[in-house]
mmCIF file of C-alpha atoms in Angstrom:
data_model
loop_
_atom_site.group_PDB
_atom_site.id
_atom_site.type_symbol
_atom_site.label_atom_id
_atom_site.label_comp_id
_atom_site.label_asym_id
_atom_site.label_seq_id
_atom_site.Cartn_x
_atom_site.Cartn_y
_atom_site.Cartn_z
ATOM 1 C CA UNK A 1 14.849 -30.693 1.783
ATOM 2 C CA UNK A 2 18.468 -30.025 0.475
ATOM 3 C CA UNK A 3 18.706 -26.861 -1.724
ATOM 4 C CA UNK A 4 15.071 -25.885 -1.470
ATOM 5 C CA UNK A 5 13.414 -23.785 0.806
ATOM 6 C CA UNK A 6 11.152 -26.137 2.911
ATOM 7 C CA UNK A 7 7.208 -24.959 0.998
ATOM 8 C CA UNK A 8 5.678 -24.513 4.485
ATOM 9 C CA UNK A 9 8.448 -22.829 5.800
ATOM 10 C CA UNK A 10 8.422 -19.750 3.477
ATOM 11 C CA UNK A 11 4.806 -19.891 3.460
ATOM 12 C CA UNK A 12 3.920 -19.100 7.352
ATOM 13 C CA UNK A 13 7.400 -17.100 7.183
ATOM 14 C CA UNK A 14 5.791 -14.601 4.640
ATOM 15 C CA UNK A 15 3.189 -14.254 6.282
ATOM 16 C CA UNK A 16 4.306 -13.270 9.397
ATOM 17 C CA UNK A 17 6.842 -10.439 7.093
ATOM 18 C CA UNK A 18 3.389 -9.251 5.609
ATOM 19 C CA UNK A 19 2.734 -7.667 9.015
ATOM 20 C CA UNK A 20 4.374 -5.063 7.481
ATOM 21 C CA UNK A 21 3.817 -5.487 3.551
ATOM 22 C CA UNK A 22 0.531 -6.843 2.963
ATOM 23 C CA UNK A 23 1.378 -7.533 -0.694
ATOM 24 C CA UNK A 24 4.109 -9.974 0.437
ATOM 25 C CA UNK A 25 0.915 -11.743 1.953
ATOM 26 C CA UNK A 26 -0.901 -12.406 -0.747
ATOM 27 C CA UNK A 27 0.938 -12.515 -3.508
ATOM 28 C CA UNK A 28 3.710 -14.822 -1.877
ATOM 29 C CA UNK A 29 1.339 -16.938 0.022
ATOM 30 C CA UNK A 30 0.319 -17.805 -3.211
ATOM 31 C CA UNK A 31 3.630 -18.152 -4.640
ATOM 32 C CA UNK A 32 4.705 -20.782 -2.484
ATOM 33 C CA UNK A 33 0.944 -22.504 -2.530
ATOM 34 C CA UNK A 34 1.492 -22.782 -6.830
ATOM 35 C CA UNK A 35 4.850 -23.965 -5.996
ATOM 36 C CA UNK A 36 3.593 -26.786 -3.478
ATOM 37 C CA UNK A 37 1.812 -28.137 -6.113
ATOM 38 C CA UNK A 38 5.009 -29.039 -7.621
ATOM 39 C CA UNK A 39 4.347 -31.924 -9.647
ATOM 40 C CA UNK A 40 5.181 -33.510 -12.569
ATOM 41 C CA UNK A 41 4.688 -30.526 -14.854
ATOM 42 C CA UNK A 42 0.733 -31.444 -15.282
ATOM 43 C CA UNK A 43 0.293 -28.073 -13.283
ATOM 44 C CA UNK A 44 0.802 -24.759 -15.329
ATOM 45 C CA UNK A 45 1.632 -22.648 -12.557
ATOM 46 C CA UNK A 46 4.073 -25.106 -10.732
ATOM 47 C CA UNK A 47 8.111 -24.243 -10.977
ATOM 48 C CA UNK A 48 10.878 -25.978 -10.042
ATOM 49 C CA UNK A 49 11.625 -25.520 -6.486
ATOM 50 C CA UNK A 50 14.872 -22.983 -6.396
ATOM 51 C CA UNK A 51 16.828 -21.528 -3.885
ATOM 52 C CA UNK A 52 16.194 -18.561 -4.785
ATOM 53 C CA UNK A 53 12.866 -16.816 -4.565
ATOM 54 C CA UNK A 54 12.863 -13.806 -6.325
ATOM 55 C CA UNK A 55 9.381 -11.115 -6.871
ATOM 56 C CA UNK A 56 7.881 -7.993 -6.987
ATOM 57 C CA UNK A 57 4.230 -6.606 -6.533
ATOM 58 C CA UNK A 58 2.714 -3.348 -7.956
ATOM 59 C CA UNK A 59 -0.975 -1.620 -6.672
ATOM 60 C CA UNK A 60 -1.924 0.307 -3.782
ATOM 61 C CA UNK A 61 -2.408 -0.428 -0.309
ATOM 62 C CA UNK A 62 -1.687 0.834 3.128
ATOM 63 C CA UNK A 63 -1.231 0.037 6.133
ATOM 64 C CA UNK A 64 -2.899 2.300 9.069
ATOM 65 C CA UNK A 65 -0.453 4.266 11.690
ATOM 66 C CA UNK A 66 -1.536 4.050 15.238
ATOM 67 C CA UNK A 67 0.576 7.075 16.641
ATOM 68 C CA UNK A 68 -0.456 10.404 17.070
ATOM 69 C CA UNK A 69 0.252 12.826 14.286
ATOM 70 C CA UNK A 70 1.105 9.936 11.774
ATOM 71 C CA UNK A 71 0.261 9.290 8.124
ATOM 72 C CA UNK A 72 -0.293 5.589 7.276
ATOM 73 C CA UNK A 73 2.123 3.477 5.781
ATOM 74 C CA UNK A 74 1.349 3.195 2.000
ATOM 75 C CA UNK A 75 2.436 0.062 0.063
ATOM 76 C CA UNK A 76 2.856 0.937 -3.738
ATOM 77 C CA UNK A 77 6.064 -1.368 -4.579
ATOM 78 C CA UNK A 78 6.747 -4.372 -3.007
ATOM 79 C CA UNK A 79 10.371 -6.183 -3.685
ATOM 80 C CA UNK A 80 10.612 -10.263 -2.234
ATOM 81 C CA UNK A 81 14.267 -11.193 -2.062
ATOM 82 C CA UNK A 82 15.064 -14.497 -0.572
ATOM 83 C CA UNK A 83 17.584 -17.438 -0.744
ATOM 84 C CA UNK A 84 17.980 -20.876 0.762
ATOM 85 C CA UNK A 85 20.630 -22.701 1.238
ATOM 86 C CA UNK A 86 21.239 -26.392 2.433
ATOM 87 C CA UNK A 87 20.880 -24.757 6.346
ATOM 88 C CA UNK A 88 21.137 -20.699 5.816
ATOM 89 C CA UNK A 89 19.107 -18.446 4.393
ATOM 90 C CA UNK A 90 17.694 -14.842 4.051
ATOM 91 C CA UNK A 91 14.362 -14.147 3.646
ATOM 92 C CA UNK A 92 13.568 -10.629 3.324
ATOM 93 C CA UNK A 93 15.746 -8.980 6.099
ATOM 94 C CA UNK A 94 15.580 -12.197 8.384
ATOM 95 C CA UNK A 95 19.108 -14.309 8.540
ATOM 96 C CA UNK A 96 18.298 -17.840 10.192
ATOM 97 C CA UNK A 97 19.517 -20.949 10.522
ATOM 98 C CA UNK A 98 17.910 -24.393 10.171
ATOM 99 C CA UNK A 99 18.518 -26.517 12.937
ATOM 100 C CA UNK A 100 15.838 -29.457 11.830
ATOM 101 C CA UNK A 101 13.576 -29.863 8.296
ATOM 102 C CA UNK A 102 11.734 -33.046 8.300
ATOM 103 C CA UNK A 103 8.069 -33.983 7.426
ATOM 104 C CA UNK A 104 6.660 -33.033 10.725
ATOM 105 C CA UNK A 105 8.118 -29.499 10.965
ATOM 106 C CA UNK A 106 10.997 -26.895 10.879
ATOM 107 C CA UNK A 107 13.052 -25.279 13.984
ATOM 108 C CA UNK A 108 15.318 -22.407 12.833
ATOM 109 C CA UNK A 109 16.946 -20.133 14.709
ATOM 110 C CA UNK A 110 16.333 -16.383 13.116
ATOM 111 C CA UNK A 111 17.852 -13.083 13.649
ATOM 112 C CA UNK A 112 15.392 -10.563 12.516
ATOM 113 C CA UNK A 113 14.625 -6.476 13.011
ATOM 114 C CA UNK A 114 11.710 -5.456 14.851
ATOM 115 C CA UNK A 115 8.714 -3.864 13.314
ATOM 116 C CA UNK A 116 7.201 -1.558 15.309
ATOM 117 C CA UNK A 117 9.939 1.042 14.499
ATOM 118 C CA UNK A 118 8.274 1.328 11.243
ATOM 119 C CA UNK A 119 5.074 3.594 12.313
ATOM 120 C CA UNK A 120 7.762 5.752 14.152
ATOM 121 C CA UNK A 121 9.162 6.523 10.835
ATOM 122 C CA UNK A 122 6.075 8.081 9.064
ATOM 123 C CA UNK A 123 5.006 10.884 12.407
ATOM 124 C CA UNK A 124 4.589 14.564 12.212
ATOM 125 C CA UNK A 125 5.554 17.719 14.256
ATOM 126 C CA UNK A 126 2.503 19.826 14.799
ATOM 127 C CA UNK A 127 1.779 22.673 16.716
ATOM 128 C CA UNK A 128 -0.641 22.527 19.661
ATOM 129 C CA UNK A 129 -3.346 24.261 20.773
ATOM 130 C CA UNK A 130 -5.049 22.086 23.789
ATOM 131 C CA UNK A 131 -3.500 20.571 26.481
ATOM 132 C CA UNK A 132 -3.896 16.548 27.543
ATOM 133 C CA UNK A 133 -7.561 17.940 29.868
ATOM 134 C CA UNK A 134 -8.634 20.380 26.592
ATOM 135 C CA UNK A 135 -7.772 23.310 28.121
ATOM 136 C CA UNK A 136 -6.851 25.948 25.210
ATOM 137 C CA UNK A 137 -2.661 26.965 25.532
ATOM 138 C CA UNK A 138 -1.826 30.930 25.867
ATOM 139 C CA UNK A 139 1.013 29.945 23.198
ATOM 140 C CA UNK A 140 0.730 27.254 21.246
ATOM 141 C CA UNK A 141 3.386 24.436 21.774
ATOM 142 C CA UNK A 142 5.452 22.605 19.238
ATOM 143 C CA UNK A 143 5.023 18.787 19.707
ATOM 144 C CA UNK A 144 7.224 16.352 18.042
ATOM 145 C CA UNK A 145 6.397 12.652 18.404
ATOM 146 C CA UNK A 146 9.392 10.797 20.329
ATOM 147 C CA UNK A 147 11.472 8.359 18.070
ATOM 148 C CA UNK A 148 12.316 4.772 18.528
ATOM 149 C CA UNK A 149 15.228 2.936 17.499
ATOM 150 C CA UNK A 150 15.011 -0.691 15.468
ATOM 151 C CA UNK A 151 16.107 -3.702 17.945
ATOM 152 C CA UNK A 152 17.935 -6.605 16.282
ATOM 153 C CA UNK A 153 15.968 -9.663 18.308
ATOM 154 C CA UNK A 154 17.406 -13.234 17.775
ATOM 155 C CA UNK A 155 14.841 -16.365 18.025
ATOM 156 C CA UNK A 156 13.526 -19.408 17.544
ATOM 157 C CA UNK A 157 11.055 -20.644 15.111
ATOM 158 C CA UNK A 158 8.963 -24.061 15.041
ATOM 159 C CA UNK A 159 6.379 -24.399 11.411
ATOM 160 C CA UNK A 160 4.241 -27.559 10.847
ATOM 161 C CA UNK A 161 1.755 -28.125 8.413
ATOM 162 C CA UNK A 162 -0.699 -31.026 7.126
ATOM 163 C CA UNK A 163 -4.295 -31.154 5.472
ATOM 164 C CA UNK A 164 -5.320 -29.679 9.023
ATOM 165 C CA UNK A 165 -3.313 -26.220 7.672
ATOM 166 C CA UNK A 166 -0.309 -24.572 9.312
ATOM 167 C CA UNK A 167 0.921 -23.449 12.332
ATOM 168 C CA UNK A 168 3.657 -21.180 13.406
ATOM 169 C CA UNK A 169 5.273 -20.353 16.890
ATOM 170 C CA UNK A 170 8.126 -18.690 17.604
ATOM 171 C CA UNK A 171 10.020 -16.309 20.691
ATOM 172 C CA UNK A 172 12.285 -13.525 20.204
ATOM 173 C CA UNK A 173 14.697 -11.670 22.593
ATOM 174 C CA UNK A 174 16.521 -8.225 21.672
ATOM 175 C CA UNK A 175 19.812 -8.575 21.836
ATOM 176 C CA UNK A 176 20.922 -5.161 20.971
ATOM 177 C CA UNK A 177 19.589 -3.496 24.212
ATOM 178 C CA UNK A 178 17.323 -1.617 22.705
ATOM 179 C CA UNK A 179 14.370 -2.597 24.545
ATOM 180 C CA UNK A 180 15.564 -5.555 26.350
ATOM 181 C CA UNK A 181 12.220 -7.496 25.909
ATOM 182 C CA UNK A 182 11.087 -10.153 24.201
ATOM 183 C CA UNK A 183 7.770 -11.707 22.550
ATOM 184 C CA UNK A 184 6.300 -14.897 21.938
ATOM 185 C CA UNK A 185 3.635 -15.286 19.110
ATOM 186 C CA UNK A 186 1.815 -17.840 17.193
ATOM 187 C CA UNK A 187 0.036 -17.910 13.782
ATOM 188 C CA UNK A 188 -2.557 -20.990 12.153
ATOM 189 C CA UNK A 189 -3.854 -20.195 8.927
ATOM 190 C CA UNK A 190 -5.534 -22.092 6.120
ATOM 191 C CA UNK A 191 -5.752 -22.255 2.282
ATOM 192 C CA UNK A 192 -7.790 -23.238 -0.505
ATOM 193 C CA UNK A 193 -6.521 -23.774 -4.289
ATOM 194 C CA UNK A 194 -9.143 -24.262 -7.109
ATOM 195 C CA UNK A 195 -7.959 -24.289 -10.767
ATOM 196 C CA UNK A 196 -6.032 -20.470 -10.835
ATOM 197 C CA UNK A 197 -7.846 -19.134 -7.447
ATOM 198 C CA UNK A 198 -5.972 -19.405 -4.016
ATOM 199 C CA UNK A 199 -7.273 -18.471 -0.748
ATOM 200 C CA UNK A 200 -5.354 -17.879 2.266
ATOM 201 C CA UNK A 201 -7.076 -17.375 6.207
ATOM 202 C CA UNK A 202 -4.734 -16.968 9.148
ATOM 203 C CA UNK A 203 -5.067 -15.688 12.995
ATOM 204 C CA UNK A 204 -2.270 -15.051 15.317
ATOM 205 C CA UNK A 205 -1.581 -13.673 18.429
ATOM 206 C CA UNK A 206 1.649 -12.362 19.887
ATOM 207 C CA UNK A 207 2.473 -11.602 23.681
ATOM 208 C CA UNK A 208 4.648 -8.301 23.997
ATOM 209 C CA UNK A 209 6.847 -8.101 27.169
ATOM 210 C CA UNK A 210 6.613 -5.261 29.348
ATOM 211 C CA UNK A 211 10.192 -4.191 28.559
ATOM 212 C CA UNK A 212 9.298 -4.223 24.739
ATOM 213 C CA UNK A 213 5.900 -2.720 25.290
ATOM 214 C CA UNK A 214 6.998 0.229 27.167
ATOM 215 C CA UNK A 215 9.920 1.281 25.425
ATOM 216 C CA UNK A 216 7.948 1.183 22.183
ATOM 217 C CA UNK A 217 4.384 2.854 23.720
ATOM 218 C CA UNK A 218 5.515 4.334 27.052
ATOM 219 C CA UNK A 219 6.241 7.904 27.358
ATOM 220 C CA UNK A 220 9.573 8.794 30.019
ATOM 221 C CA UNK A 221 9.518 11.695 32.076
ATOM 222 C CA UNK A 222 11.967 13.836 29.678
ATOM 223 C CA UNK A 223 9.694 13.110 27.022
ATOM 224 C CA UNK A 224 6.694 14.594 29.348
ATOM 225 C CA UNK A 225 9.048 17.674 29.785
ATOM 226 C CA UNK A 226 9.883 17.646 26.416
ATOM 227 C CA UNK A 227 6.473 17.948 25.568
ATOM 228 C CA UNK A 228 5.672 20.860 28.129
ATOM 229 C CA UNK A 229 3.629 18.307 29.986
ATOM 230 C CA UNK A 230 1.552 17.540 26.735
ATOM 231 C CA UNK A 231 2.738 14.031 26.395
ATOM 232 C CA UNK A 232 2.069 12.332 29.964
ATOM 233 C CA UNK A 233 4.483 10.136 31.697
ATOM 234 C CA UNK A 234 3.530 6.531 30.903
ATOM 235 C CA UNK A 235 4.379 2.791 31.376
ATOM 236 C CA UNK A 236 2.872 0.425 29.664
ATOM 237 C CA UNK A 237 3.111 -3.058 30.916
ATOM 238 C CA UNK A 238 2.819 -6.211 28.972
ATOM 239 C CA UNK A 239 -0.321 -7.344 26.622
ATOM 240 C CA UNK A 240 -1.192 -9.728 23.715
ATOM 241 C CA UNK A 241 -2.120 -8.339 20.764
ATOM 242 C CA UNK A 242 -4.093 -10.394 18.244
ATOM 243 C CA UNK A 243 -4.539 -10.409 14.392
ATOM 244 C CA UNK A 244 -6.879 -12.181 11.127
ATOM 245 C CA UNK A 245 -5.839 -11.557 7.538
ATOM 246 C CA UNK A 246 -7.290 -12.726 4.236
ATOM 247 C CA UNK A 247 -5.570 -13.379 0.941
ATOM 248 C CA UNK A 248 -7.306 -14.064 -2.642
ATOM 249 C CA UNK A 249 -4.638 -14.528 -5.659
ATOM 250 C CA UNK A 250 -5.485 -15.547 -9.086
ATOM 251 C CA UNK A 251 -2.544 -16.854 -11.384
ATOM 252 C CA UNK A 252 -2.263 -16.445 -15.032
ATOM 253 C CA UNK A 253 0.517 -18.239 -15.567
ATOM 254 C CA UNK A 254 3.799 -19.071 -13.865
ATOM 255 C CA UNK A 255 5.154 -15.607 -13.409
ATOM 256 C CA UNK A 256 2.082 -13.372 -13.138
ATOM 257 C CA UNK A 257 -0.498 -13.240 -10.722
ATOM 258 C CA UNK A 258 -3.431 -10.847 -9.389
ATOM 259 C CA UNK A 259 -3.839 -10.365 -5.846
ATOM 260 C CA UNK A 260 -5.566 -8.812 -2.872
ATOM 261 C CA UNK A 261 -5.255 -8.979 0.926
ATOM 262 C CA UNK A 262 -6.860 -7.524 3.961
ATOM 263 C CA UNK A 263 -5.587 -7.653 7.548
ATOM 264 C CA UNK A 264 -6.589 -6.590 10.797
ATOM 265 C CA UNK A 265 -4.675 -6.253 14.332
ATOM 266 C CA UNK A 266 -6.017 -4.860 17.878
ATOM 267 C CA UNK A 267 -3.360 -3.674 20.062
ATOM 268 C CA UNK A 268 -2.746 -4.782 23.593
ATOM 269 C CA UNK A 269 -4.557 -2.698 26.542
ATOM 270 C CA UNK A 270 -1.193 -1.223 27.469
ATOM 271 C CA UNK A 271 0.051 -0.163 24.089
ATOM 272 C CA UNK A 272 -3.508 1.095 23.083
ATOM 273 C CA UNK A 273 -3.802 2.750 26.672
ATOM 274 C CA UNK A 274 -0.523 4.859 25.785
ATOM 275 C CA UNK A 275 -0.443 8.983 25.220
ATOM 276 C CA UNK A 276 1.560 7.956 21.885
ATOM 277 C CA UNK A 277 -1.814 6.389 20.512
ATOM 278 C CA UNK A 278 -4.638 7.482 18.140
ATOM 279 C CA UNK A 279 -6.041 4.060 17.571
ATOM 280 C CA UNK A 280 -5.997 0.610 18.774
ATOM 281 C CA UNK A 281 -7.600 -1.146 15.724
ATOM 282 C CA UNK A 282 -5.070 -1.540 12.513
ATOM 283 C CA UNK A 283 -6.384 -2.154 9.197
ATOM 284 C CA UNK A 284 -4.372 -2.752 6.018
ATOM 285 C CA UNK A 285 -5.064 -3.077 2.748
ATOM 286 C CA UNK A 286 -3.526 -4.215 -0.560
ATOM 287 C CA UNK A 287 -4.691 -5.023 -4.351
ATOM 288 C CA UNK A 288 -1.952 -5.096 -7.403
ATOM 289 C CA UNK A 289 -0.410 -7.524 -9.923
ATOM 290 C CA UNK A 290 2.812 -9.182 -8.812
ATOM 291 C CA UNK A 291 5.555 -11.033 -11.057
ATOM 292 C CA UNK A 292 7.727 -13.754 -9.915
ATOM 293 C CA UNK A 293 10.631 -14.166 -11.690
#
């Protein structure tokens, strides 16, 4: 599709960026769901396919923190930016290239940041009392979560769709040497439209690479002695983490829209087995009104 972006394309694409912003989830699944209908102006929510894609939600959400000594990250605002062109594009921080768009599916190659350095962001120093066995400290001991740096990963991405639904599957690869790991994931979701109402399902799993994992959720031994022996030496290995969100949008008219969306993601053994970790269950939450311009 010349000048356009491809409608499942963006689709599984935002929702694979709403790992992060669960507004993008709903509200843009639906976007590009009103847009597929695209027709012959009979619809009152279809537009003219564009190369740009331009919105922006407002509610409250969040988006639970694993780590120790973290607050959850809260989604008030969120801003879509995105443009196609005839074989590059940007869609919300990713840069990619389209390498084939026909009816049976997409391949681009993508250059994208990695997430997890987001919950790293939003951690606290405390002071401690107990040791890792519980035993009470003669002075208490200033802990400070260690930081992680973002990777720049380049990949590949393959989306299909049909009455069946859609399917995603991609593989990235850091190539900043950051962690010098790589993941492989997959995502099939569903949707129902009736009259205003849209409905989006999806699963997904993704397969973390020990090199990822551990820099991310392992713990080196000059962080233990940073720590004063309160954050353990750890290496985690590799694991698949898995995931299930639901959307529900309903659409006034071609630029406003109502939406909610839940999602939920368990962490891998490893990365849930790690000192840095609270939790292994993620929940995340949004409800607000978006506007696409």
């Amino acid at each position: 599709m010349t000048g356009a972006q491809p409608v499942f394309e963006g689709e599984s694409r935002m929702i694979r960026n709403s790992l992060l912003l669960l507004a993008s989830l709903s509200v843009l699944i639906g976007v590009a769901e009103a847009q597929s209908q695209g027709a012959q102006g009979a619809d009152p929510l279809s537009q003219p396919l564009s190369r740009w894609r331009l919105g922006v939600a407002l509610g409250y959400g969040f988006r639970e923190n694993p780590l120790i000594q973290s607050d959850d990250v809260p989604i008030l605002v969120d801003i879509d930016v995105a443009w196609f062109g005839d074989r590059v594009f940007f869609d919300n921080g990713d840069l990619g290239l389209t390498v084939t768009n026909n009816d049976a599916l997409t391949l681009d190659l993508v250059a994208r940041i990695n997430s997890e350095r987001v919950f790293f962001g939003r951690t606290n120093t405390r002071f401690i009392t107990l040791d890792a066995s519980g035993t009470t400290l003669d002075t208490p001991v200033l802990l400070d979560v260690p930081d992680r740096d973002f990777a720049i990963e380049l990949g590949v991405e393959m989306l299909t769709d049909g009455d069946w639904g859609r399917l995603e599957v991609g593989a990235y690869r850091d190539v900043s040497a950051t962690h010098g790991g790589y993941e492989i994931y997959g995502d099939y979701g569903y949707g129902w439209r009736q009259g205003r109402w849209y409905l989006d399902s999806a699963v997904g799993f993704s397969y973390k690479s020990q090199a990822l994992n551990d820099y991310y959720w392992g713990v080196t031994e000059g962080e233990t002695l940073a720590s004063q022996g309160l954050l353990p030496a750890y290496d985690a290995g590799s694991g698949v983490n898995v995931s299930a969100r639901l959307s529900v949008s309903y659409f006034f008219n071609q630029h406003w829209s109502f939406a909610m969306a839940s999602e939920y993601e368990r962490m891998n053994d490893h990365a849930a087995s790690s000192p840095l970790v609270a939790q292994r269950h993620i929940v995340g939450y949004f409800t607000g009104l978006s506007y696409r311009f």
